[in-house]
Coordinates of C-alpha atoms in Angstrom, one line a residue:
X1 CA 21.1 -11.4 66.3
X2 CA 20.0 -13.9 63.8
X3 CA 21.9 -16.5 62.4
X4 CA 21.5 -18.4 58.8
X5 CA 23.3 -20.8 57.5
X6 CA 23.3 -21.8 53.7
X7 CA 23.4 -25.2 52.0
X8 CA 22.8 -25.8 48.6
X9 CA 23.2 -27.1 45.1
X10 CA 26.5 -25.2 43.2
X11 CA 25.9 -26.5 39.5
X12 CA 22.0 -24.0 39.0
X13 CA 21.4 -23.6 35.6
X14 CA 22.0 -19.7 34.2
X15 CA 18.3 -19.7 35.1
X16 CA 17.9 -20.8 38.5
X17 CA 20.6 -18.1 39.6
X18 CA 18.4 -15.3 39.2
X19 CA 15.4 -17.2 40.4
X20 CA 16.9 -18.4 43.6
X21 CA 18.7 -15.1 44.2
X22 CA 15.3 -13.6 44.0
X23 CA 13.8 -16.3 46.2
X24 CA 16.3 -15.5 48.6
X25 CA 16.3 -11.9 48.7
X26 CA 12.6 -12.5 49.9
X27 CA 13.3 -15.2 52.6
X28 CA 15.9 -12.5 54.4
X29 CA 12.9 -9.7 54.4
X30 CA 12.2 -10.0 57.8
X31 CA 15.9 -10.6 59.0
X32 CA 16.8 -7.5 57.3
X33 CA 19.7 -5.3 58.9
X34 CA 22.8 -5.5 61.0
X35 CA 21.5 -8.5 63.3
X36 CA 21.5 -10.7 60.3
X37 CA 24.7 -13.0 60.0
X38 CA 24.7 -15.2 56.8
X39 CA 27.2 -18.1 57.2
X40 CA 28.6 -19.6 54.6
X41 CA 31.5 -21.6 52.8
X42 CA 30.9 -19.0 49.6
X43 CA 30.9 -22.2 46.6
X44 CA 29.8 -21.5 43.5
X45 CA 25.8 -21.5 43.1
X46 CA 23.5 -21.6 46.1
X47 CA 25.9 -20.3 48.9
X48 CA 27.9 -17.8 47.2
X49 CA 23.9 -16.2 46.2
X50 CA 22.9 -16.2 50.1
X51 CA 26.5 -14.4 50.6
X52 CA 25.6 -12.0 48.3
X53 CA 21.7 -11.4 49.7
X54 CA 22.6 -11.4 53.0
X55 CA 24.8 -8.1 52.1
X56 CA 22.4 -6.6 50.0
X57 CA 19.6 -7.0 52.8
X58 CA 22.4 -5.6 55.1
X59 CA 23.5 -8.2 57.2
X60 CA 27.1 -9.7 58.0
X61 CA 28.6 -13.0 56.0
X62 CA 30.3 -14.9 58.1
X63 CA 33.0 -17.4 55.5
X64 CA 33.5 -21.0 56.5
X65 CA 36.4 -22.5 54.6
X66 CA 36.3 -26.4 54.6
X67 CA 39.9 -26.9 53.9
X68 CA 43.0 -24.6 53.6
X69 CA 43.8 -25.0 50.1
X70 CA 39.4 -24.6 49.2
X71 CA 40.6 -21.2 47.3
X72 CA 43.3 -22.9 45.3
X73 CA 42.1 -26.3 44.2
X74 CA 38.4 -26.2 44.9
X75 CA 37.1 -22.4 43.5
X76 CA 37.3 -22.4 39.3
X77 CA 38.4 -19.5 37.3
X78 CA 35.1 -18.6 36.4
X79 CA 33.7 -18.3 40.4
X80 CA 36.9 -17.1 41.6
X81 CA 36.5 -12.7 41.1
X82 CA 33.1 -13.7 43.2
X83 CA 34.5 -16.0 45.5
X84 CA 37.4 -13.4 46.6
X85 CA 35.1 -10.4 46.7
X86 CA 32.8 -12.3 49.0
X87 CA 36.0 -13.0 51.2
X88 CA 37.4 -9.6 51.5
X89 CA 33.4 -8.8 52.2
X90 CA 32.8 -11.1 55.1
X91 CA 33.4 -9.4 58.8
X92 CA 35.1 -12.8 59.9
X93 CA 36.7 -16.0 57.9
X94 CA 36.8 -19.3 59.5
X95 CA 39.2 -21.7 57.8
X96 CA 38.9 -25.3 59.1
X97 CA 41.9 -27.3 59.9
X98 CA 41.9 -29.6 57.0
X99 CA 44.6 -29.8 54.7
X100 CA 42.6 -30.6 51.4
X101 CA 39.0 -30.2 50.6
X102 CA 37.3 -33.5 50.8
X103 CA 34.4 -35.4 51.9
X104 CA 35.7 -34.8 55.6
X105 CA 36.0 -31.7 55.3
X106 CA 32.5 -30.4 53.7
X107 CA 31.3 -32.9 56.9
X108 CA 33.1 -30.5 59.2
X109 CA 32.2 -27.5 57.6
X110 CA 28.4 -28.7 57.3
X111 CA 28.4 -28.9 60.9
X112 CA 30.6 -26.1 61.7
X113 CA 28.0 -24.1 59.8
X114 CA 25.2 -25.8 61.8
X115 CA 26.8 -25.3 65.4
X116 CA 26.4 -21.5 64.6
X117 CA 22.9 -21.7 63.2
X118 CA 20.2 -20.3 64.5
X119 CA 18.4 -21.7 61.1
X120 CA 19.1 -23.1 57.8
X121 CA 18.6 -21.9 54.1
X122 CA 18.8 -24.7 52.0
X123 CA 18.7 -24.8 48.1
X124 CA 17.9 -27.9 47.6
X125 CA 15.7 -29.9 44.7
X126 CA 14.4 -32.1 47.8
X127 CA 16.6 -35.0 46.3
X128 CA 17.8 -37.7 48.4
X129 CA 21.3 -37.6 50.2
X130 CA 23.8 -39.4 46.9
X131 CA 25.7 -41.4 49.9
X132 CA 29.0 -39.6 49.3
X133 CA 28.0 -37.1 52.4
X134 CA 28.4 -33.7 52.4
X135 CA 25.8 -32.8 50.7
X136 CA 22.6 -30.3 50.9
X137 CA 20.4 -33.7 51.6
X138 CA 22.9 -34.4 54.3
X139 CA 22.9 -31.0 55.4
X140 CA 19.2 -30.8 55.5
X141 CA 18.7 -33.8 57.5
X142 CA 21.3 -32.7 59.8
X143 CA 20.0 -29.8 60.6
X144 CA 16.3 -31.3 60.9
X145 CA 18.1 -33.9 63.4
X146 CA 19.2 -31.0 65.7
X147 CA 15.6 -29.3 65.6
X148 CA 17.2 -26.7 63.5
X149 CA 14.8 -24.7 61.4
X150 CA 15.0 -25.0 58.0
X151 CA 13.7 -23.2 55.2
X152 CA 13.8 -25.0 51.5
X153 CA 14.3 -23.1 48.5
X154 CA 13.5 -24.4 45.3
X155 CA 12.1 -21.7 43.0
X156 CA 9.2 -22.7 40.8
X157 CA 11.5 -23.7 37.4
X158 CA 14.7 -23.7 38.7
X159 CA 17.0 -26.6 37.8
X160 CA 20.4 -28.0 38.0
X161 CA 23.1 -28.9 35.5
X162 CA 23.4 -32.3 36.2
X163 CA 19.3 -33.1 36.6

């Protein structure tokens, strides 16, 4: 059994979705079947694309929940149909203990995801850590810290939102 966990950037322009999903869908070749769990906290953008080509290349998504109220204040209309599917989808659900989804909690999630790795996927523009923690640069550098493998994905042309 192999396990990946995904960190990454939620606001990818229309364009980097399908870039990135592609991206990804290649990176999970040679993990390809039942052995593969995906691990994940199924945001918007970067994670809820590794949920989605973990199943298609047959593995299991495993769904970790920073908070208990992440499906009502943190996932938007718009993510939501995705977001839920993805849950019903995923052979187990963690939900971590935290009443609201804050900085604390992506921190404990981040390393929740990271105690169960046996490698990282990150989608990540290679951008410095912003200092509010949390974050795919914290992420990364986490992981790196705990001689975690991790493979960077950053599509040739894709882009965020926000720059």
């Amino acid at each position: 059994m192999t396990s990946v966990a995904v960190t990454g950037h939620m606001d990818l322009t229309d364009r980097s979705l399908s870039l990135v999903r592609d991206a990804l869908d290649r990176l999970l070749i040679p993990y390809r079947g039942p052995d593969l769990v995906g691990l994940s906290c199924l945001a918007a953008g970067a994670d809820s694309l590794f949920a989605q080509a973990v199943l298609a290349a047959g593995g299991r998504v495993v769904a970790v929940l920073p908070a208990r109220n992440y499906r009502a204040e943190v996932v938007d209309e718009a993510h939501a149909p995705l977001f839920d599917r993805l849950l019903a989808e995923a052979e187990e659900v963690i939900v971590l203990p935290h009443a609201t989804a804050n900085r604390h909690a992506y921190e404990a999630a981040n390393a929740e995801l990271l105690r169960r790795a046996d490698r990282l996927v990150a989608v990540w523009n290679g951008q410095p850590p912003s200092g509010r923690g949390g974050g795919t640069a914290d992420t990364v550098h986490a992981a790196r810290a705990a001689a975690i493998p991790v493979d960077v994905v950053w599509p040739e042309g894709a882009s965020r939102v926000r720059g």
